[in-house]
């Protein structure tokens, strides 16, 4: 079964994807970038095949900006023309609004990154159940994702 965990860079997409894949009774596979399904894109720019289970994860804007500032090579190169902070803030706002509109019209499970860190088992169960999937009986925490801070918070 194909899944797409979408969200901005540095928003927990890899952590949440790994959590889903390792804790679902059904074998899950991430959509491949080769079919224009880049997880950091705006929904209008992504091809999402039918029957794909879609999840959208978002960080609090202040935590996201802090995370981007710690690993600027992920995204800063895109905003040289507009001024880094202003361009990033506008990108965060526009990306969030575009996905909010898409979520209203489609079956997408929305995840707040900070809530996921506080209670990963509960959020995982909710996310899988939302898409008609079953969690495994034993919870597996994926290995730490590159550059993720607060991963081991709880």
GROMACS .gro file of N, CA and C in nm:
model
  462
    1UNK      N    1   0.085  -0.116   0.000
    1UNK     CA    2   0.000   0.000   0.000
    1UNK      C    3   0.090   0.123   0.000
    2UNK      N    4   0.059   0.217  -0.088
    2UNK     CA    5   0.139   0.339  -0.102
    2UNK      C    6   0.093   0.446  -0.003
    3UNK      N    7   0.192   0.517   0.053
    3UNK     CA    8   0.161   0.629   0.142
    3UNK      C    9   0.240   0.752   0.097
    4UNK      N   10   0.186   0.868   0.131
    4UNK     CA   11   0.256   0.994   0.112
    4UNK      C   12   0.249   1.068   0.244
    5UNK      N   13   0.364   1.096   0.302
    5UNK     CA   14   0.372   1.180   0.421
    5UNK      C   15   0.429   1.313   0.374
    6UNK      N   16   0.341   1.410   0.359
    6UNK     CA   17   0.379   1.540   0.305
    6UNK      C   18   0.400   1.641   0.418
    7UNK      N   19   0.479   1.741   0.388
    7UNK     CA   20   0.506   1.849   0.483
    7UNK      C   21   0.629   1.924   0.437
    8UNK      N   22   0.653   2.037   0.498
    8UNK     CA   23   0.772   2.115   0.464
    8UNK      C   24   0.899   2.043   0.510
    9UNK      N   25   1.012   2.085   0.454
    9UNK     CA   26   1.140   2.035   0.500
    9UNK      C   27   1.151   2.063   0.650
   10UNK      N   28   1.217   1.972   0.722
   10UNK     CA   29   1.242   1.987   0.866
   10UNK      C   30   1.114   1.982   0.950
   11UNK      N   31   1.009   1.917   0.898
   11UNK     CA   32   0.882   1.914   0.973
   11UNK      C   33   0.847   1.775   1.028
   12UNK      N   34   0.936   1.679   1.014
   12UNK     CA   35   0.911   1.546   1.070
   12UNK      C   36   0.857   1.444   0.973
   13UNK      N   37   0.866   1.470   0.844
   13UNK     CA   38   0.811   1.377   0.745
   13UNK      C   39   0.880   1.241   0.751
   14UNK      N   40   1.012   1.239   0.762
   14UNK     CA   41   1.084   1.110   0.765
   14UNK      C   42   1.053   1.032   0.893
   15UNK      N   43   1.050   1.101   1.006
   15UNK     CA   44   1.020   1.035   1.133
   15UNK      C   45   0.880   0.973   1.128
   16UNK      N   46   0.782   1.050   1.083
   16UNK     CA   47   0.646   0.999   1.082
   16UNK      C   48   0.628   0.886   0.981
   17UNK      N   49   0.692   0.898   0.865
   17UNK     CA   50   0.687   0.791   0.764
   17UNK      C   51   0.744   0.662   0.822
   18UNK      N   52   0.860   0.671   0.886
   18UNK     CA   53   0.922   0.552   0.945
   18UNK      C   54   0.834   0.493   1.055
   19UNK      N   55   0.773   0.578   1.133
   19UNK     CA   56   0.683   0.533   1.239
   19UNK      C   57   0.566   0.454   1.179
   20UNK      N   58   0.506   0.507   1.072
   20UNK     CA   59   0.395   0.439   1.005
   20UNK      C   60   0.438   0.304   0.947
   21UNK      N   61   0.547   0.304   0.874
   21UNK     CA   62   0.593   0.183   0.806
   21UNK      C   63   0.627   0.073   0.906
   22UNK      N   64   0.691   0.109   1.016
   22UNK     CA   65   0.736   0.008   1.111
   22UNK      C   66   0.627  -0.039   1.207
   23UNK      N   67   0.514   0.030   1.209
   23UNK     CA   68   0.410  -0.003   1.306
   23UNK      C   69   0.274  -0.031   1.244
   24UNK      N   70   0.272  -0.071   1.119
   24UNK     CA   71   0.147  -0.103   1.051
   24UNK      C   72   0.148  -0.250   1.011
   25UNK      N   73   0.037  -0.319   1.033
   25UNK     CA   74   0.028  -0.461   0.995
   25UNK      C   75   0.038  -0.478   0.843
   26UNK      N   76  -0.011  -0.380   0.769
   26UNK     CA   77  -0.004  -0.383   0.622
   26UNK      C   78   0.131  -0.328   0.579
   27UNK      N   79   0.192  -0.389   0.477
   27UNK     CA   80   0.320  -0.338   0.426
   27UNK      C   81   0.295  -0.205   0.355
   28UNK      N   82   0.363  -0.101   0.403
   28UNK     CA   83   0.348   0.032   0.346
   28UNK      C   84   0.475   0.070   0.271
   29UNK      N   85   0.457   0.145   0.161
   29UNK     CA   86   0.570   0.195   0.083
   29UNK      C   87   0.547   0.342   0.054
   30UNK      N   88   0.653   0.420   0.061
   30UNK     CA   89   0.644   0.562   0.032
   30UNK      C   90   0.633   0.582  -0.119
   31UNK      N   91   0.552   0.681  -0.160
   31UNK     CA   92   0.546   0.716  -0.302
   31UNK      C   93   0.685   0.756  -0.349
   32UNK      N   94   0.714   0.729  -0.472
   32UNK     CA   95   0.844   0.756  -0.529
   32UNK      C   96   0.849   0.895  -0.592
   33UNK      N   97   0.957   0.969  -0.568
   33UNK     CA   98   0.973   1.102  -0.627
   33UNK      C   99   0.971   1.100  -0.779
   34UNK      N  100   1.000   0.985  -0.839
   34UNK     CA  101   1.006   0.976  -0.985
   34UNK      C  102   0.869   0.999  -1.050
   35UNK      N  103   0.761   0.987  -0.973
   35UNK     CA  104   0.629   1.010  -1.033
   35UNK      C  105   0.570   1.144  -0.986
   36UNK      N  106   0.659   1.241  -0.962
   36UNK     CA  107   0.617   1.376  -0.922
   36UNK      C  108   0.536   1.375  -0.793
   37UNK      N  109   0.587   1.307  -0.694
   37UNK     CA  110   0.519   1.306  -0.565
   37UNK      C  111   0.613   1.356  -0.456
   38UNK      N  112   0.684   1.463  -0.484
   38UNK     CA  113   0.780   1.518  -0.389
   38UNK      C  114   0.707   1.563  -0.264
   39UNK      N  115   0.742   1.506  -0.151
   39UNK     CA  116   0.667   1.525  -0.026
   39UNK      C  117   0.668   1.667   0.027
   40UNK      N  118   0.761   1.751  -0.018
   40UNK     CA  119   0.768   1.889   0.032
   40UNK      C  120   0.695   1.989  -0.058
   41UNK      N  121   0.636   1.941  -0.165
   41UNK     CA  122   0.572   2.029  -0.263
   41UNK      C  123   0.433   2.073  -0.217
   42UNK      N  124   0.379   2.169  -0.287
   42UNK     CA  125   0.241   2.210  -0.268
   42UNK      C  126   0.152   2.100  -0.328
   43UNK      N  127   0.034   2.079  -0.273
   43UNK     CA  128  -0.050   1.968  -0.323
   43UNK      C  129  -0.082   1.977  -0.473
   44UNK      N  130  -0.095   2.099  -0.526
   44UNK     CA  131  -0.127   2.114  -0.668
   44UNK      C  132  -0.014   2.065  -0.758
   45UNK      N  133   0.107   2.053  -0.701
   45UNK     CA  134   0.224   2.012  -0.779
   45UNK      C  135   0.260   1.864  -0.761
   46UNK      N  136   0.175   1.791  -0.690
   46UNK     CA  137   0.204   1.650  -0.662
   46UNK      C  138   0.103   1.561  -0.733
   47UNK      N  139   0.154   1.456  -0.795
   47UNK     CA  140   0.066   1.354  -0.849
   47UNK      C  141   0.046   1.249  -0.739
   48UNK      N  142  -0.078   1.234  -0.694
   48UNK     CA  143  -0.110   1.137  -0.588
   48UNK      C  144  -0.201   1.031  -0.650
   49UNK      N  145  -0.145   0.913  -0.675
   49UNK     CA  146  -0.227   0.806  -0.734
   49UNK      C  147  -0.346   0.770  -0.644
   50UNK      N  148  -0.451   0.724  -0.707
   50UNK     CA  149  -0.571   0.680  -0.635
   50UNK      C  150  -0.534   0.572  -0.533
   51UNK      N  151  -0.603   0.568  -0.423
   51UNK     CA  152  -0.584   0.471  -0.315
   51UNK      C  153  -0.457   0.493  -0.233
   52UNK      N  154  -0.386   0.603  -0.258
   52UNK     CA  155  -0.271   0.637  -0.175
   52UNK      C  156  -0.321   0.692  -0.043
   53UNK      N  157  -0.262   0.647   0.065
   53UNK     CA  158  -0.297   0.698   0.198
   53UNK      C  159  -0.211   0.821   0.223
   54UNK      N  160  -0.276   0.936   0.244
   54UNK     CA  161  -0.204   1.062   0.254
   54UNK      C  162  -0.207   1.115   0.398
   55UNK      N  163  -0.091   1.159   0.443
   55UNK     CA  164  -0.074   1.219   0.576
   55UNK      C  165  -0.002   1.352   0.556
   56UNK      N  166  -0.041   1.452   0.634
   56UNK     CA  167   0.027   1.581   0.627
   56UNK      C  168   0.075   1.617   0.767
   57UNK      N  169   0.204   1.646   0.780
   57UNK     CA  170   0.262   1.682   0.910
   57UNK      C  171   0.314   1.825   0.905
   58UNK      N  172   0.291   1.896   1.015
   58UNK     CA  173   0.333   2.035   1.021
   58UNK      C  174   0.389   2.065   1.159
   59UNK      N  175   0.496   2.144   1.160
   59UNK     CA  176   0.555   2.192   1.284
   59UNK      C  177   0.499   2.328   1.318
   60UNK      N  178   0.499   2.360   1.446
   60UNK     CA  179   0.469   2.495   1.490
   60UNK      C  180   0.562   2.590   1.413
   61UNK      N  181   0.512   2.705   1.367
   61UNK     CA  182   0.596   2.792   1.282
   61UNK      C  183   0.727   2.837   1.349
   62UNK      N  184   0.725   2.861   1.478
   62UNK     CA  185   0.847   2.904   1.547
   62UNK      C  186   0.948   2.789   1.554
   63UNK      N  187   0.901   2.669   1.585
   63UNK     CA  188   0.990   2.553   1.587
   63UNK      C  189   1.044   2.523   1.448
   64UNK      N  190   0.959   2.543   1.345
   64UNK     CA  191   1.002   2.517   1.208
   64UNK      C  192   1.113   2.614   1.167
   65UNK      N  193   1.093   2.744   1.195
   65UNK     CA  194   1.196   2.843   1.160
   65UNK      C  195   1.327   2.816   1.234
   66UNK      N  196   1.315   2.777   1.360
   66UNK     CA  197   1.434   2.743   1.438
   66UNK      C  198   1.506   2.624   1.376
   67UNK      N  199   1.432   2.523   1.337
   67UNK     CA  200   1.489   2.403   1.276
   67UNK      C  201   1.555   2.435   1.142
   68UNK      N  202   1.491   2.519   1.064
   68UNK     CA  203   1.548   2.560   0.935
   68UNK      C  204   1.677   2.639   0.958
   69UNK      N  205   1.676   2.724   1.060
   69UNK     CA  206   1.794   2.804   1.090
   69UNK      C  207   1.912   2.715   1.128
   70UNK      N  208   1.885   2.602   1.193
   70UNK     CA  209   1.991   2.508   1.232
   70UNK      C  210   2.044   2.429   1.113
   71UNK      N  211   1.961   2.406   1.013
   71UNK     CA  212   2.001   2.331   0.893
   71UNK      C  213   1.959   2.410   0.769
   72UNK      N  214   2.015   2.528   0.747
   72UNK     CA  215   1.967   2.617   0.641
   72UNK      C  216   1.983   2.564   0.500
   73UNK      N  217   2.075   2.472   0.478
   73UNK     CA  218   2.094   2.422   0.341
   73UNK      C  219   1.970   2.351   0.289
   74UNK      N  220   1.881   2.309   0.377
   74UNK     CA  221   1.759   2.241   0.333
   74UNK      C  222   1.669   2.330   0.249
   75UNK      N  223   1.670   2.461   0.275
   75UNK     CA  224   1.568   2.543   0.212
   75UNK      C  225   1.608   2.688   0.184
   76UNK      N  226   1.705   2.743   0.256
   76UNK     CA  227   1.737   2.886   0.242
   76UNK      C  228   1.771   2.928   0.099
   77UNK      N  229   1.831   2.840   0.021
   77UNK     CA  230   1.870   2.876  -0.116
   77UNK      C  231   1.751   2.919  -0.201
   78UNK      N  232   1.630   2.882  -0.162
   78UNK     CA  233   1.511   2.916  -0.242
   78UNK      C  234   1.463   3.059  -0.218
   79UNK      N  235   1.515   3.125  -0.114
   79UNK     CA  236   1.460   3.253  -0.075
   79UNK      C  237   1.560   3.367  -0.075
   80UNK      N  238   1.664   3.357  -0.155
   80UNK     CA  239   1.767   3.460  -0.162
   80UNK      C  240   1.709   3.593  -0.211
   81UNK      N  241   1.615   3.588  -0.305
   81UNK     CA  242   1.562   3.710  -0.366
   81UNK      C  243   1.474   3.791  -0.269
   82UNK      N  244   1.395   3.724  -0.188
   82UNK     CA  245   1.295   3.794  -0.107
   82UNK      C  246   1.343   3.829   0.033
   83UNK      N  247   1.459   3.785   0.070
   83UNK     CA  248   1.503   3.805   0.208
   83UNK      C  249   1.464   3.682   0.287
   84UNK      N  250   1.559   3.622   0.349
   84UNK     CA  251   1.544   3.490   0.406
   84UNK      C  252   1.425   3.472   0.500
   85UNK      N  253   1.419   3.549   0.607
   85UNK     CA  254   1.313   3.528   0.707
   85UNK      C  255   1.175   3.557   0.649
   86UNK      N  256   1.162   3.666   0.578
   86UNK     CA  257   1.032   3.702   0.520
   86UNK      C  258   0.988   3.599   0.417
   87UNK      N  259   1.081   3.555   0.333
   87UNK     CA  260   1.047   3.454   0.233
   87UNK      C  261   1.009   3.321   0.296
   88UNK      N  262   1.081   3.282   0.400
   88UNK     CA  263   1.050   3.156   0.468
   88UNK      C  264   0.913   3.163   0.535
   89UNK      N  265   0.884   3.275   0.600
   89UNK     CA  266   0.755   3.291   0.668
   89UNK      C  267   0.640   3.284   0.569
   90UNK      N  268   0.656   3.351   0.456
   90UNK     CA  269   0.553   3.348   0.352
   90UNK      C  270   0.538   3.207   0.294
   91UNK      N  271   0.649   3.139   0.273
   91UNK     CA  272   0.645   3.001   0.222
   91UNK      C  273   0.571   2.911   0.321
   92UNK      N  274   0.600   2.922   0.449
   92UNK     CA  275   0.533   2.842   0.551
   92UNK      C  276   0.382   2.868   0.548
   93UNK      N  277   0.345   2.993   0.545
   93UNK     CA  278   0.203   3.030   0.543
   93UNK      C  279   0.134   2.975   0.419
   94UNK      N  280   0.191   2.999   0.302
   94UNK     CA  281   0.128   2.955   0.177
   94UNK      C  282   0.120   2.803   0.167
   95UNK      N  283   0.225   2.735   0.210
   95UNK     CA  284   0.226   2.588   0.207
   95UNK      C  285   0.117   2.534   0.300
   96UNK      N  286   0.109   2.590   0.421
   96UNK     CA  287   0.008   2.546   0.518
   96UNK      C  288  -0.133   2.570   0.468
   97UNK      N  289  -0.157   2.686   0.408
   97UNK     CA  290  -0.291   2.718   0.356
   97UNK      C  291  -0.328   2.627   0.239
   98UNK      N  292  -0.233   2.601   0.152
   98UNK     CA  293  -0.260   2.513   0.037
   98UNK      C  294  -0.295   2.373   0.084
   99UNK      N  295  -0.221   2.323   0.181
   99UNK     CA  296  -0.251   2.189   0.232
   99UNK      C  297  -0.380   2.187   0.312
  100UNK      N  298  -0.410   2.294   0.385
  100UNK     CA  299  -0.538   2.301   0.460
  100UNK      C  300  -0.655   2.291   0.363
  101UNK      N  301  -0.646   2.360   0.251
  101UNK     CA  302  -0.751   2.355   0.149
  101UNK      C  303  -0.762   2.214   0.092
  102UNK      N  304  -0.648   2.151   0.064
  102UNK     CA  305  -0.648   2.015   0.009
  102UNK      C  306  -0.707   1.916   0.110
  103UNK      N  307  -0.673   1.932   0.237
  103UNK     CA  308  -0.723   1.843   0.343
  103UNK      C  309  -0.875   1.852   0.355
  104UNK      N  310  -0.929   1.973   0.340
  104UNK     CA  311  -1.075   1.990   0.347
  104UNK      C  312  -1.148   1.913   0.238
  105UNK      N  313  -1.083   1.894   0.124
  105UNK     CA  314  -1.147   1.832   0.008
  105UNK      C  315  -1.110   1.685  -0.012
  106UNK      N  316  -1.014   1.634   0.063
  106UNK     CA  317  -0.964   1.500   0.041
  106UNK      C  318  -0.943   1.428   0.174
  107UNK      N  319  -0.926   1.297   0.167
  107UNK     CA  320  -0.903   1.219   0.289
  107UNK      C  321  -0.754   1.221   0.323
  108UNK      N  322  -0.719   1.312   0.412
  108UNK     CA  323  -0.581   1.332   0.454
  108UNK      C  324  -0.579   1.338   0.606
  109UNK      N  325  -0.487   1.264   0.668
  109UNK     CA  326  -0.473   1.272   0.813
  109UNK      C  327  -0.371   1.379   0.846
  110UNK      N  328  -0.412   1.477   0.927
  110UNK     CA  329  -0.326   1.588   0.967
  110UNK      C  330  -0.258   1.558   1.100
  111UNK      N  331  -0.128   1.581   1.106
  111UNK     CA  332  -0.049   1.556   1.226
  111UNK      C  333   0.026   1.684   1.265
  112UNK      N  334   0.017   1.722   1.391
  112UNK     CA  335   0.099   1.830   1.444
  112UNK      C  336   0.225   1.764   1.503
  113UNK      N  337   0.342   1.802   1.453
  113UNK     CA  338   0.468   1.739   1.491
  113UNK      C  339   0.489   1.734   1.642
  114UNK      N  340   0.465   1.845   1.708
  114UNK     CA  341   0.490   1.852   1.852
  114UNK      C  342   0.399   1.755   1.929
  115UNK      N  343   0.276   1.739   1.884
  115UNK     CA  344   0.184   1.644   1.947
  115UNK      C  345   0.231   1.501   1.922
  116UNK      N  346   0.282   1.475   1.804
  116UNK     CA  347   0.336   1.343   1.772
  116UNK      C  348   0.450   1.306   1.867
  117UNK      N  349   0.537   1.403   1.896
  117UNK     CA  350   0.648   1.375   1.986
  117UNK      C  351   0.600   1.343   2.127
  118UNK      N  352   0.494   1.409   2.170
  118UNK     CA  353   0.442   1.389   2.305
  118UNK      C  354   0.372   1.254   2.323
  119UNK      N  355   0.304   1.207   2.217
  119UNK     CA  356   0.228   1.083   2.230
  119UNK      C  357   0.229   1.006   2.097
  120UNK      N  358   0.344   0.952   2.058
  120UNK     CA  359   0.354   0.887   1.927
  120UNK      C  360   0.263   0.765   1.911
  121UNK      N  361   0.246   0.685   2.014
  121UNK     CA  362   0.161   0.565   2.002
  121UNK      C  363   0.017   0.603   1.973
  122UNK      N  364  -0.035   0.703   2.044
  122UNK     CA  365  -0.173   0.745   2.024
  122UNK      C  366  -0.194   0.804   1.884
  123UNK      N  367  -0.106   0.894   1.844
  123UNK     CA  368  -0.118   0.958   1.712
  123UNK      C  369  -0.105   0.853   1.602
  124UNK      N  370  -0.012   0.760   1.618
  124UNK     CA  371   0.006   0.653   1.520
  124UNK      C  372  -0.122   0.573   1.504
  125UNK      N  373  -0.182   0.532   1.615
  125UNK     CA  374  -0.305   0.453   1.609
  125UNK      C  375  -0.417   0.532   1.541
  126UNK      N  376  -0.430   0.660   1.576
  126UNK     CA  377  -0.532   0.746   1.514
  126UNK      C  378  -0.509   0.758   1.363
  127UNK      N  379  -0.385   0.779   1.324
  127UNK     CA  380  -0.352   0.797   1.182
  127UNK      C  381  -0.382   0.670   1.102
  128UNK      N  382  -0.341   0.557   1.153
  128UNK     CA  383  -0.365   0.431   1.082
  128UNK      C  384  -0.514   0.399   1.076
  129UNK      N  385  -0.583   0.416   1.188
  129UNK     CA  386  -0.727   0.388   1.192
  129UNK      C  387  -0.803   0.479   1.096
  130UNK      N  388  -0.762   0.605   1.086
  130UNK     CA  389  -0.823   0.701   0.994
  130UNK      C  390  -0.825   0.647   0.851
  131UNK      N  391  -0.719   0.578   0.814
  131UNK     CA  392  -0.708   0.522   0.677
  131UNK      C  393  -0.745   0.374   0.670
  132UNK      N  394  -0.810   0.322   0.775
  132UNK     CA  395  -0.855   0.183   0.773
  132UNK      C  396  -0.744   0.081   0.787
  133UNK      N  397  -0.633   0.121   0.849
  133UNK     CA  398  -0.519   0.031   0.868
  133UNK      C  399  -0.506  -0.005   1.016
  134UNK      N  400  -0.438  -0.116   1.044
  134UNK     CA  401  -0.422  -0.161   1.182
  134UNK      C  402  -0.276  -0.147   1.226
  135UNK      N  403  -0.257  -0.096   1.349
  135UNK     CA  404  -0.120  -0.091   1.402
  135UNK      C  405  -0.075  -0.230   1.447
  136UNK      N  406   0.055  -0.250   1.449
  136UNK     CA  407   0.109  -0.375   1.502
  136UNK      C  408   0.083  -0.381   1.652
  137UNK      N  409   0.090  -0.499   1.707
  137UNK     CA  410   0.066  -0.514   1.851
  137UNK      C  411   0.180  -0.455   1.935
  138UNK      N  412   0.300  -0.459   1.883
  138UNK     CA  413   0.416  -0.405   1.953
  138UNK      C  414   0.460  -0.276   1.886
  139UNK      N  415   0.474  -0.170   1.965
  139UNK     CA  416   0.515  -0.039   1.913
  139UNK      C  417   0.666  -0.038   1.892
  140UNK      N  418   0.708   0.003   1.773
  140UNK     CA  419   0.851   0.013   1.741
  140UNK      C  420   0.884   0.159   1.714
  141UNK      N  421   0.976   0.213   1.792
  141UNK     CA  422   1.023   0.350   1.769
  141UNK      C  423   1.136   0.343   1.668
  142UNK      N  424   1.123   0.413   1.556
  142UNK     CA  425   1.229   0.410   1.455
  142UNK      C  426   1.358   0.471   1.510
  143UNK      N  427   1.471   0.438   1.448
  143UNK     CA  428   1.596   0.500   1.492
  143UNK      C  429   1.588   0.651   1.470
  144UNK      N  430   1.669   0.723   1.542
  144UNK     CA  431   1.668   0.869   1.533
  144UNK      C  432   1.690   0.913   1.389
  145UNK      N  433   1.610   1.008   1.345
  145UNK     CA  434   1.620   1.060   1.210
  145UNK      C  435   1.727   1.169   1.208
  146UNK      N  436   1.802   1.174   1.102
  146UNK     CA  437   1.911   1.270   1.086
  146UNK      C  438   1.863   1.412   1.118
  147UNK      N  439   1.935   1.480   1.204
  147UNK     CA  440   1.915   1.620   1.242
  147UNK      C  441   1.790   1.647   1.326
  148UNK      N  442   1.710   1.546   1.360
  148UNK     CA  443   1.590   1.572   1.439
  148UNK      C  444   1.627   1.595   1.584
  149UNK      N  445   1.584   1.707   1.636
  149UNK     CA  446   1.604   1.733   1.778
  149UNK      C  447   1.474   1.700   1.850
  150UNK      N  448   1.480   1.682   1.978
  150UNK     CA  449   1.362   1.651   2.059
  150UNK      C  450   1.297   1.518   2.021
  151UNK      N  451   1.361   1.440   1.936
  151UNK     CA  452   1.305   1.312   1.893
  151UNK      C  453   1.282   1.222   2.013
  152UNK      N  454   1.378   1.221   2.104
  152UNK     CA  455   1.369   1.132   2.219
  152UNK      C  456   1.303   1.200   2.338
  153UNK      N  457   1.223   1.303   2.312
  153UNK     CA  458   1.162   1.380   2.419
  153UNK      C  459   1.081   1.294   2.515
  154UNK      N  460   1.006   1.199   2.464
  154UNK     CA  461   0.926   1.112   2.551
  154UNK      C  462   0.925   0.971   2.497
   0.00000   0.00000   0.00000
